[in-house]
PDB file of C-alpha atoms in Angstrom:
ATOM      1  CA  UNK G 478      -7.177  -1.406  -5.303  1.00 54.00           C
ATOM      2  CA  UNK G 479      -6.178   0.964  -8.299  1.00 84.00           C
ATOM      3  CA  UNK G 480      -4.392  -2.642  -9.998  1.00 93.00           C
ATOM      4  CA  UNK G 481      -5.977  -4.967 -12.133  1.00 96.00           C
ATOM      5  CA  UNK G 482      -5.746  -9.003 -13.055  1.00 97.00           C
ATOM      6  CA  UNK G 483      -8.411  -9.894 -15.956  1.00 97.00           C
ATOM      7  CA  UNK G 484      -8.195 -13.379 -17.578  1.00 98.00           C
ATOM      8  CA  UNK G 485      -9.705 -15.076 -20.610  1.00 98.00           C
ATOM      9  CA  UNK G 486      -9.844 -18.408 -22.206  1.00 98.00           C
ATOM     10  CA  UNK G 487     -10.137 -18.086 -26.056  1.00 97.00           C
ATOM     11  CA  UNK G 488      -9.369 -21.327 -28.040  1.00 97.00           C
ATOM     12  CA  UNK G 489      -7.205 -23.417 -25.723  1.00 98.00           C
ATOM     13  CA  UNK G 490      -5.060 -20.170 -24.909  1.00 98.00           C
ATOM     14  CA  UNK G 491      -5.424 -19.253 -21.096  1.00 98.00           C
ATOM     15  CA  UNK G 492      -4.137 -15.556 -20.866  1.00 98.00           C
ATOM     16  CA  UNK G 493      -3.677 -13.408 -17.787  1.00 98.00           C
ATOM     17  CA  UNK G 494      -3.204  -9.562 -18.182  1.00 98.00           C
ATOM     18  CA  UNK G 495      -2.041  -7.387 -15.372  1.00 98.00           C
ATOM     19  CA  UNK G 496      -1.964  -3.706 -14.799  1.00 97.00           C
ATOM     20  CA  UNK G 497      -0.977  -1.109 -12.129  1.00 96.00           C
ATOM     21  CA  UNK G 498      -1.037   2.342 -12.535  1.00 95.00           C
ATOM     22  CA  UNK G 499       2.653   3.030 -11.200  1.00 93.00           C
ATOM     23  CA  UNK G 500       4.404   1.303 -13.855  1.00 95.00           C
ATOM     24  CA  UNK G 501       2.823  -2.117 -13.448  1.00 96.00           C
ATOM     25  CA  UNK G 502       4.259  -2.598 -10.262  1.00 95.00           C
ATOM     26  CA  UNK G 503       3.147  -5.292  -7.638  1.00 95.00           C
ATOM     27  CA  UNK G 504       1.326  -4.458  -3.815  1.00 95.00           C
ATOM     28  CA  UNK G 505       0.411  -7.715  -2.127  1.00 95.00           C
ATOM     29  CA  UNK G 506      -3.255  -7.570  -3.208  1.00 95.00           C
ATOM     30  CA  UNK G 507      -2.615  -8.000  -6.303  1.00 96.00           C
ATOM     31  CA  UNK G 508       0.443 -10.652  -5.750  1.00 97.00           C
ATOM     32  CA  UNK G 509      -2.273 -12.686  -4.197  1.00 97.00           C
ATOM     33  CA  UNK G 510      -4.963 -12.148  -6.831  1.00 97.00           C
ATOM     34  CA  UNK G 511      -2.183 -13.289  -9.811  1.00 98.00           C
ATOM     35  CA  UNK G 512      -1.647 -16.393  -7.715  1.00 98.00           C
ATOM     36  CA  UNK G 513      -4.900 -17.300  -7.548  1.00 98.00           C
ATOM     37  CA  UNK G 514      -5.278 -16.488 -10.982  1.00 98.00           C
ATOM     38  CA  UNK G 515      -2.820 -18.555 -12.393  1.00 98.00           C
ATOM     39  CA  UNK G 516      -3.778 -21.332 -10.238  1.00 98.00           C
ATOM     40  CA  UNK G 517      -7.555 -21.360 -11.533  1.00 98.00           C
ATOM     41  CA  UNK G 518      -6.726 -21.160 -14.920  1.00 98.00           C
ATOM     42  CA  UNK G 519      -4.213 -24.373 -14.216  1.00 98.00           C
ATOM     43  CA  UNK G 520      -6.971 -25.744 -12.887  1.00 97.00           C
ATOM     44  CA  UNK G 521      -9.549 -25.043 -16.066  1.00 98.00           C
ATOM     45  CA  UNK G 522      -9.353 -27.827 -18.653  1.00 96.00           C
ATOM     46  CA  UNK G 523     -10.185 -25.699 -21.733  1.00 97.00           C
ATOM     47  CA  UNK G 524      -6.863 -23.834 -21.371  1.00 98.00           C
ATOM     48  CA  UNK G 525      -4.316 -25.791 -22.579  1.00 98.00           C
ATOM     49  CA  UNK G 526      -1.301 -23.234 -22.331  1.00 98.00           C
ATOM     50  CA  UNK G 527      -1.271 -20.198 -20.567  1.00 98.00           C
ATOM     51  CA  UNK G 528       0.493 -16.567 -21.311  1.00 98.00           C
ATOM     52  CA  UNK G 529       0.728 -13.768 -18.896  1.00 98.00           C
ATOM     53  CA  UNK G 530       1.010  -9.968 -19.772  1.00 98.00           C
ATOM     54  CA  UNK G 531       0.872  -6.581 -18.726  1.00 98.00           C
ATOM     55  CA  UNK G 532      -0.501  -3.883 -20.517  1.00 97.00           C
ATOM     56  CA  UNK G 533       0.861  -0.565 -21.290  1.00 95.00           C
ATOM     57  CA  UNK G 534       4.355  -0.155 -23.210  1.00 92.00           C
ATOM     58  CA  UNK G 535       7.076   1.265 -21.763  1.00 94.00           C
ATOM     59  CA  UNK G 536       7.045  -1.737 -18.698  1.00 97.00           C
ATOM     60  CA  UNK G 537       6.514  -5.389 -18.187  1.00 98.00           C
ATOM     61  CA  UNK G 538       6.444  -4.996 -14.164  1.00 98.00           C
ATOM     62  CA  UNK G 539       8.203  -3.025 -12.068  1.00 96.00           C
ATOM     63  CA  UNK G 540       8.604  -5.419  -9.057  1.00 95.00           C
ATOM     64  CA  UNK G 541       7.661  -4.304  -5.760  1.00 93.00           C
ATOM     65  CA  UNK G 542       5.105  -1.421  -4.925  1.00 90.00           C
ATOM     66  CA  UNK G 543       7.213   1.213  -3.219  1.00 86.00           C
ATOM     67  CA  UNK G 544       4.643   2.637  -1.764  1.00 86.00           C
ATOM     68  CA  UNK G 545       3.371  -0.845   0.582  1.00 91.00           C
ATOM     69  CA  UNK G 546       7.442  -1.619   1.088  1.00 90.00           C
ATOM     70  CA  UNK G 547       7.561   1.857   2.572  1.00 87.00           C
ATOM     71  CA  UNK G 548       4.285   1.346   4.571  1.00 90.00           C
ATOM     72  CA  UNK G 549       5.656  -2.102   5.833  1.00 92.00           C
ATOM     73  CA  UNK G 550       6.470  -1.683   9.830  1.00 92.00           C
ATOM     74  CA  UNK G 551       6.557  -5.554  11.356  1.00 92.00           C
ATOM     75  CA  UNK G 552       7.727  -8.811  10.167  1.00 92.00           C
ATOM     76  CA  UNK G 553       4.711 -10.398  10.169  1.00 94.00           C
ATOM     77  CA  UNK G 554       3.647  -7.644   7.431  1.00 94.00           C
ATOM     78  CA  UNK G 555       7.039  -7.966   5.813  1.00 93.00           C
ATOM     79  CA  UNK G 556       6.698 -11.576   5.129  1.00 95.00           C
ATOM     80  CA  UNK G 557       3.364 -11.192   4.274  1.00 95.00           C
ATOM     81  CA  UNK G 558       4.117  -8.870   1.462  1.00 95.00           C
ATOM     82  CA  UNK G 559       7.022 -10.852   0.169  1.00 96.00           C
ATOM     83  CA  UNK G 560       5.169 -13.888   0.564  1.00 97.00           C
ATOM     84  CA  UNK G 561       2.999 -12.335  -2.423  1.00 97.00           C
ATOM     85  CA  UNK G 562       6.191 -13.058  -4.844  1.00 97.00           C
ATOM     86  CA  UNK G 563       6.628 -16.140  -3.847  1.00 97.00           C
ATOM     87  CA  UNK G 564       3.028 -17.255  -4.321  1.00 98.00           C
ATOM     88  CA  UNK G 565       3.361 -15.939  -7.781  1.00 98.00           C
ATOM     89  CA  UNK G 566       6.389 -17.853  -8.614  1.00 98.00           C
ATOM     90  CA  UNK G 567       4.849 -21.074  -6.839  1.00 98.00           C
ATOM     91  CA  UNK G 568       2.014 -20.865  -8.691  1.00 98.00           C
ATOM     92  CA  UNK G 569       3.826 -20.548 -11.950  1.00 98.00           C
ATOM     93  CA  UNK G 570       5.795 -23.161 -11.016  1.00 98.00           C
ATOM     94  CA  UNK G 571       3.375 -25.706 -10.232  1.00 98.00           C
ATOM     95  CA  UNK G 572       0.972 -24.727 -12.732  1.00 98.00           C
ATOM     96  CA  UNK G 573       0.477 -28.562 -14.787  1.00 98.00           C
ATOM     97  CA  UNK G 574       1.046 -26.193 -18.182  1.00 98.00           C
ATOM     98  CA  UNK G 575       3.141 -24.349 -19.992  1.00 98.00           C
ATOM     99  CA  UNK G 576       3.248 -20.677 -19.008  1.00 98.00           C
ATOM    100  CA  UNK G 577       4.386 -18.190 -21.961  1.00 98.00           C
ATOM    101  CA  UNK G 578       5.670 -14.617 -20.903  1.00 98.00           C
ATOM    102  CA  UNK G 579       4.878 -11.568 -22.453  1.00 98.00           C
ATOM    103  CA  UNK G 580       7.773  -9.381 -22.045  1.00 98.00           C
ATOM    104  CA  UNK G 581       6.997  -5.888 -23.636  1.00 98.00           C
ATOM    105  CA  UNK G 582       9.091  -3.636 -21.721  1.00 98.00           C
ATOM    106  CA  UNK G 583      11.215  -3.221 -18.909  1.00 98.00           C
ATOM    107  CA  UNK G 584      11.251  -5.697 -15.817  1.00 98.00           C
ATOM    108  CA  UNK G 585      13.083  -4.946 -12.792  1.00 97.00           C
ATOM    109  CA  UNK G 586      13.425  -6.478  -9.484  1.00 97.00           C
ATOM    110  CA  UNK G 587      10.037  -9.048  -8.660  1.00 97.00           C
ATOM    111  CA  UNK G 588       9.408  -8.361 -12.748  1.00 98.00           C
ATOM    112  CA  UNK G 589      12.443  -9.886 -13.644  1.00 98.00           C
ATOM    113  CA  UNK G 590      11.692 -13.068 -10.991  1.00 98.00           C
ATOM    114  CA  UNK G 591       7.800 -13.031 -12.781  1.00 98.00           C
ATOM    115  CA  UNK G 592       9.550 -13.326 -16.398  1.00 98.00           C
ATOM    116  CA  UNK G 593      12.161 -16.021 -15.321  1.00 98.00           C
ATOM    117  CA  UNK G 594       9.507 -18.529 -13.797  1.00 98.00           C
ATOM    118  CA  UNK G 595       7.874 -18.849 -17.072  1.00 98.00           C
ATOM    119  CA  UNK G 596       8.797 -21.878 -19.031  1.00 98.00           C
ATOM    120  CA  UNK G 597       8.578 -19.890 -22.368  1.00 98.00           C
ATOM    121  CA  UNK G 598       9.438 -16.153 -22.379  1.00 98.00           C
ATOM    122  CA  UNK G 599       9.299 -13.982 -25.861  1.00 98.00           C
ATOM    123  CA  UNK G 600      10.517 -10.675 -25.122  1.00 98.00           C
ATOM    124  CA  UNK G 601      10.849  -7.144 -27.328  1.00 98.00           C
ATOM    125  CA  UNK G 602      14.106  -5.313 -27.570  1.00 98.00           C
ATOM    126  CA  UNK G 603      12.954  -2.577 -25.267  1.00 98.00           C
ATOM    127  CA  UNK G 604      13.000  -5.558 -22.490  1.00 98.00           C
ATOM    128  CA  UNK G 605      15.706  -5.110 -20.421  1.00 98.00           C
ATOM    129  CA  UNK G 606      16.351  -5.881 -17.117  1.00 98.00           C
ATOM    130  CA  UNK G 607      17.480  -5.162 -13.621  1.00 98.00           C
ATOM    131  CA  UNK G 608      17.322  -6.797 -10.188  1.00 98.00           C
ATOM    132  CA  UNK G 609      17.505  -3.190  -8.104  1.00 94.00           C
ATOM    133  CA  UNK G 610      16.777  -4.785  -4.417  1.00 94.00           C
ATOM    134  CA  UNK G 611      20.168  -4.200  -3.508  1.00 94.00           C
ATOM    135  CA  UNK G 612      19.641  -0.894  -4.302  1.00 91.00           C
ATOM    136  CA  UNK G 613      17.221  -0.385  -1.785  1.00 90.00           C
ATOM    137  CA  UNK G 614      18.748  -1.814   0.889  1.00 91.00           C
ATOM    138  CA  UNK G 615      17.432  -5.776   0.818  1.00 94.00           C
ATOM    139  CA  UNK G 616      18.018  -8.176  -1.926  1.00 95.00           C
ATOM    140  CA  UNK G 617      16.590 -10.348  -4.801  1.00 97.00           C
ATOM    141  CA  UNK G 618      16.220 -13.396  -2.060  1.00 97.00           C
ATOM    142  CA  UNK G 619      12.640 -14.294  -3.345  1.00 98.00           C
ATOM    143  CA  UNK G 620      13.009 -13.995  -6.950  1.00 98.00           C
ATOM    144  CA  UNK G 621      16.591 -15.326  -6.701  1.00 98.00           C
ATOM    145  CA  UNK G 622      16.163 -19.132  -7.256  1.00 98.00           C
ATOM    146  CA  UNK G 623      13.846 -18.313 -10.100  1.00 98.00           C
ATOM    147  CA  UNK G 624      16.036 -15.913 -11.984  1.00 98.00           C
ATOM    148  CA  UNK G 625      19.314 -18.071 -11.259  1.00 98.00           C
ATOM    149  CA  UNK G 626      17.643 -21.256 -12.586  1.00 98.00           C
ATOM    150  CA  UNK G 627      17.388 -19.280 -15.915  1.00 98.00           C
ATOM    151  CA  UNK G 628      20.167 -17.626 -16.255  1.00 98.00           C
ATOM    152  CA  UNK G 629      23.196 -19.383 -13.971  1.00 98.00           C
ATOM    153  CA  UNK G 630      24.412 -18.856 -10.881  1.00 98.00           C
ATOM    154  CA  UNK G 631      27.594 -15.791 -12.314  1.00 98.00           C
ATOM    155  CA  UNK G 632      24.551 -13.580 -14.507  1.00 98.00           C
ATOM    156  CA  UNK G 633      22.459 -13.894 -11.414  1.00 98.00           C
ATOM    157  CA  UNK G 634      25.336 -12.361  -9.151  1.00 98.00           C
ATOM    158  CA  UNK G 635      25.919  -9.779 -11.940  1.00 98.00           C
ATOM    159  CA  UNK G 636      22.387  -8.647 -11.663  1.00 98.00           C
ATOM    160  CA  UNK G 637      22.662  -8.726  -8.114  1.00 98.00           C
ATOM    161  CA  UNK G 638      25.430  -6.804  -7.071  1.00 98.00           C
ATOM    162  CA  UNK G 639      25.769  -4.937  -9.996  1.00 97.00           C
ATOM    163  CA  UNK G 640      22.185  -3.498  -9.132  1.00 96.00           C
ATOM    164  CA  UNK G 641      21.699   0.147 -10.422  1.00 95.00           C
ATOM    165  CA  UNK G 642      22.712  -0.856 -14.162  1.00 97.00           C
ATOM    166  CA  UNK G 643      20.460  -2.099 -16.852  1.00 98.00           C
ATOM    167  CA  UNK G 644      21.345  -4.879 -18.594  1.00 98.00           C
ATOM    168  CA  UNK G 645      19.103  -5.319 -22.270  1.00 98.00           C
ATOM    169  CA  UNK G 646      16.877  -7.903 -23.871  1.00 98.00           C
ATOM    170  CA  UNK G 647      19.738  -9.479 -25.891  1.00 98.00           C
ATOM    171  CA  UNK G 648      21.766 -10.335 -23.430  1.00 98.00           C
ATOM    172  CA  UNK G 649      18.709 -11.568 -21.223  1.00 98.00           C
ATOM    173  CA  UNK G 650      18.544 -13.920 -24.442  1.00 98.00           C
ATOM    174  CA  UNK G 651      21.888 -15.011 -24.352  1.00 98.00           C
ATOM    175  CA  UNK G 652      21.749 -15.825 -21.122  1.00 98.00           C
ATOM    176  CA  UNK G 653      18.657 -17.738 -21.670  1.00 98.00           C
ATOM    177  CA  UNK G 654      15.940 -15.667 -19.779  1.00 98.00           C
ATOM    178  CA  UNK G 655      14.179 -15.001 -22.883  1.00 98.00           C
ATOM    179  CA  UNK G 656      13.901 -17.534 -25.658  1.00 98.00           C
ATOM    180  CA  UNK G 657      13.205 -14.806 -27.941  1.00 98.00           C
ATOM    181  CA  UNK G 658      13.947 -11.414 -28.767  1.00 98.00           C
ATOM    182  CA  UNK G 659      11.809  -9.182 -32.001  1.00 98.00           C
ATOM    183  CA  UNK G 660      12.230  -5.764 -32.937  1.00 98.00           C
ATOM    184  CA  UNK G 661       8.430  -4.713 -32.053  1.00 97.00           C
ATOM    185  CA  UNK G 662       5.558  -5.979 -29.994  1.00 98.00           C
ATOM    186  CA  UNK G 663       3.606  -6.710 -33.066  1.00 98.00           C
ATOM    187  CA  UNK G 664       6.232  -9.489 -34.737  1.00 98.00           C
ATOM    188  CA  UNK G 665       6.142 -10.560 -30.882  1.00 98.00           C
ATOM    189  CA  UNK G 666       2.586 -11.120 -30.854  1.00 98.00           C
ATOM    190  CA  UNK G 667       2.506 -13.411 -33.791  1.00 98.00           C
ATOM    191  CA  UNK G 668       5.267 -15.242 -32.675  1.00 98.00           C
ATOM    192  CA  UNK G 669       3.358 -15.522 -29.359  1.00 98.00           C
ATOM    193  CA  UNK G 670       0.192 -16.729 -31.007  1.00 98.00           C
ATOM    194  CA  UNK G 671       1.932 -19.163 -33.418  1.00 98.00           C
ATOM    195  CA  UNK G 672       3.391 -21.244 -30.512  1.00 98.00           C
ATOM    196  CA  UNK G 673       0.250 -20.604 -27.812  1.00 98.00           C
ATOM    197  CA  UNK G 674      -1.891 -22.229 -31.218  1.00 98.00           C
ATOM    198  CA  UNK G 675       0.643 -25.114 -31.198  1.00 98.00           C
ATOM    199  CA  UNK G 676       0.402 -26.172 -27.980  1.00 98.00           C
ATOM    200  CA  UNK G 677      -3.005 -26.160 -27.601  1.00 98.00           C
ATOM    201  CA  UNK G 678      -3.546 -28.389 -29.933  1.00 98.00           C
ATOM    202  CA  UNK G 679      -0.474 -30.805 -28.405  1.00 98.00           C
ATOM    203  CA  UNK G 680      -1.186 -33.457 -25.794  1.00 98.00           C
ATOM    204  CA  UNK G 681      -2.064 -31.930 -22.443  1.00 97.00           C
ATOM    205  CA  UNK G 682      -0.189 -35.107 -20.270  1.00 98.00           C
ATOM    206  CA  UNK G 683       2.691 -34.955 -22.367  1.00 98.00           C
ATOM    207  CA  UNK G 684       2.938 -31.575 -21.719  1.00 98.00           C
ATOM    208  CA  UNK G 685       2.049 -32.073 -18.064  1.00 98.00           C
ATOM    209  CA  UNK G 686       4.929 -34.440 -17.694  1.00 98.00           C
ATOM    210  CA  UNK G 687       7.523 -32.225 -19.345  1.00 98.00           C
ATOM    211  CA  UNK G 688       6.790 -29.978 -17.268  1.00 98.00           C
ATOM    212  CA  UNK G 689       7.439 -32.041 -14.139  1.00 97.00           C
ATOM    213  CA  UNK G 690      10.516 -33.529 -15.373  1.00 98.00           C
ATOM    214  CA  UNK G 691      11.542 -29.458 -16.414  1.00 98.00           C
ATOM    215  CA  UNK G 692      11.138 -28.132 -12.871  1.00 98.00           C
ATOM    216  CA  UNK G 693      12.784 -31.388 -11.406  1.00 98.00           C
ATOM    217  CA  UNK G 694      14.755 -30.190  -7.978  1.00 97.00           C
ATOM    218  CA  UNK G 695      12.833 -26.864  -7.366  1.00 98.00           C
ATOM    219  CA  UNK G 696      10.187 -29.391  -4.915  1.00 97.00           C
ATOM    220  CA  UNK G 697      11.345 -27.502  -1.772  1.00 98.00           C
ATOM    221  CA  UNK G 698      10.351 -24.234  -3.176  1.00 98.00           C
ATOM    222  CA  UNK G 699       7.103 -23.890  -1.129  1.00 97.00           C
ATOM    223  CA  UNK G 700       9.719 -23.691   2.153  1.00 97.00           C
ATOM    224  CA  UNK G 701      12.598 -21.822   0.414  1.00 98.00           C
ATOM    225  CA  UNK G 702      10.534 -18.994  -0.845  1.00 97.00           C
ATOM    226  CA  UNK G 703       8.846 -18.614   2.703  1.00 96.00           C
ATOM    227  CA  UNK G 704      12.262 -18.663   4.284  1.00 97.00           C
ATOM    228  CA  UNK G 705      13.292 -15.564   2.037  1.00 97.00           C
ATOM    229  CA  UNK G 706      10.438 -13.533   1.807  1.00 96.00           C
ATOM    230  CA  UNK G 707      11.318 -13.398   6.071  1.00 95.00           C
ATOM    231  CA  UNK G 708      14.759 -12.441   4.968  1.00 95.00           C
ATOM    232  CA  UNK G 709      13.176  -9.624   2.909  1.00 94.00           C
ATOM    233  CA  UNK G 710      10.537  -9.224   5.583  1.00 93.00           C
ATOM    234  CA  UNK G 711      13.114  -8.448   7.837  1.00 94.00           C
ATOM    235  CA  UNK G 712      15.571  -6.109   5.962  1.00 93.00           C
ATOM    236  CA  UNK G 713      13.079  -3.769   4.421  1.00 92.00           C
ATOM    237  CA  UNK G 714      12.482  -2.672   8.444  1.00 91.00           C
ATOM    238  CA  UNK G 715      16.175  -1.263   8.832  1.00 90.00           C
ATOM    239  CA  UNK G 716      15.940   2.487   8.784  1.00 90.00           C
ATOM    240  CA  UNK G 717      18.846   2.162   5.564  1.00 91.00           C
ATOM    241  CA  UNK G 718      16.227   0.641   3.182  1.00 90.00           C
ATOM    242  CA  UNK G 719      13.380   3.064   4.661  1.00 87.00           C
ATOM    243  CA  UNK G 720      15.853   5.480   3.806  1.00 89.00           C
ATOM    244  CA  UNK G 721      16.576   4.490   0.519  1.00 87.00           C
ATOM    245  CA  UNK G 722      13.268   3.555  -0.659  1.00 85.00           C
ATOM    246  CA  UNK G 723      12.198   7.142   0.024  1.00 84.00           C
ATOM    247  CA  UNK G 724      14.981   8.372  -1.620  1.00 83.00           C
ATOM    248  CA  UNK G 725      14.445   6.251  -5.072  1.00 75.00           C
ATOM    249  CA  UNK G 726      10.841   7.540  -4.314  1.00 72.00           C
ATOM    250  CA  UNK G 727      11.748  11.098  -4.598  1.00 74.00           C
ATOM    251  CA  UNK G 728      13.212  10.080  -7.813  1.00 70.00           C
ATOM    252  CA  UNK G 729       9.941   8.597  -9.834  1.00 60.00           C
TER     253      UNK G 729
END
């Protein structure tokens, strides 16, 4: 697998970092491996807060690896790949700490649904964001519920149908996707460390607990996202989005 997940623990900070060669984009393999990831380090005492990254620049994540959607050619390998998002999300989710975001660059599609199922998401002004699966043929159903609990239900269907167009960092802030915006990665970095430092020196059940009582009504998620990764599963079989993708991959 050309992608990478690496993890440390440094001071009560958990942090994940995740790369991919084609813009930091996401095959199943390494879906799965973030999962797991984020559920060991949930799972290790001595971090107390977690933040996930990418590295490079230009991009946070670029969703879905073209490549696998295009190699996809049954349902039961559809849902497994899209199954991969919603692991991700799950795991975030469920996660019994605080999960910061690292947004550095641009996030589109699965990205964008990565970024909104963090509890805390700092962001640069070169972050902006698009949900594209329409573009392609299928739709944002996996990341959906994630990226409309952050942002409400009319900027979700704005993303959504308006799926081609970029929208930027500030107004993923004022929609309240990212908590905050700086002008460079470096003034985002310190703001990143001053709050990961905070909370790992806070209490670890109180934090637990807000946490609960923050994701209160997203308990069915383990079904829901299952039910549209098939939907996914399904759609990115039809010879439009097989079409499509290869178009947008003539493109890049």
């Amino acid at each position: 697998m050309e992608g990478t997940i690496k993890s440390n623990i440094k001071n009560g900070v958990g942090t994940i970092t995740f790369f991919h060669p084609q813009s930091n984009s996401m095959p199943g393999e390494q879906l799965r491996n973030l999962a797991f990831e984020i559920e060991k380090l949930g799972k290790d005492n001595s971090a107390k807060v977690i933040i996930l990254q990418s590295e490079g620049d230009k991009t946070f994540c670029a969703g879905a690896s073209f490549d696998e959607l295009i190699s996809i050619k049954d349902i039961e390998t559809g849902l497994k790949f899209f199954s991969g998002f919603a692991m991700v999300i799950n795991a975030m989710r469920k996660a019994p700490k605080f999960v910061i975001a690292r947004v550095q660059g641009k996030a589109v599609g699965g990205g964008v649904g990565i970024a909104s199922s963090a509890d805390y998401t700092f962001a640069t002004e070169a972050a902006s964001i698009k949900l594209s699966e329409l573009a392609v043929g299928i739709g944002p159903f996996v990341v959906g519920p994630a990226v409309e609990r952050k942002v409400g239900t009319s900027a979700f269907c704005q993303l959504t149908i308006n799926a081609t167009e970029w929208q930027s960092a500030q107004w993923a802030k004022e929609k309240g996707l990212y908590a905050e915006v700086f002008a460079t990665t470096g003034e985002m970095d310190k703001g990143i460390e001053a709050l990961a430092s905070k909370l790992a020196i806070s209490n670890p059940e109180a934090m637990m607990m807000l946490k609960k009582v923050m994701w209160e009504g997203t308990e069915n998620w383990d079904t829901l996202l299952l039910e549209r990764a098939a939907m996914s599963g399904t759609l990115v079989l039809s010879e439009f989005t097989v079409n499509a993708i290869n178009k947008f991959k003539q493109k890049a």
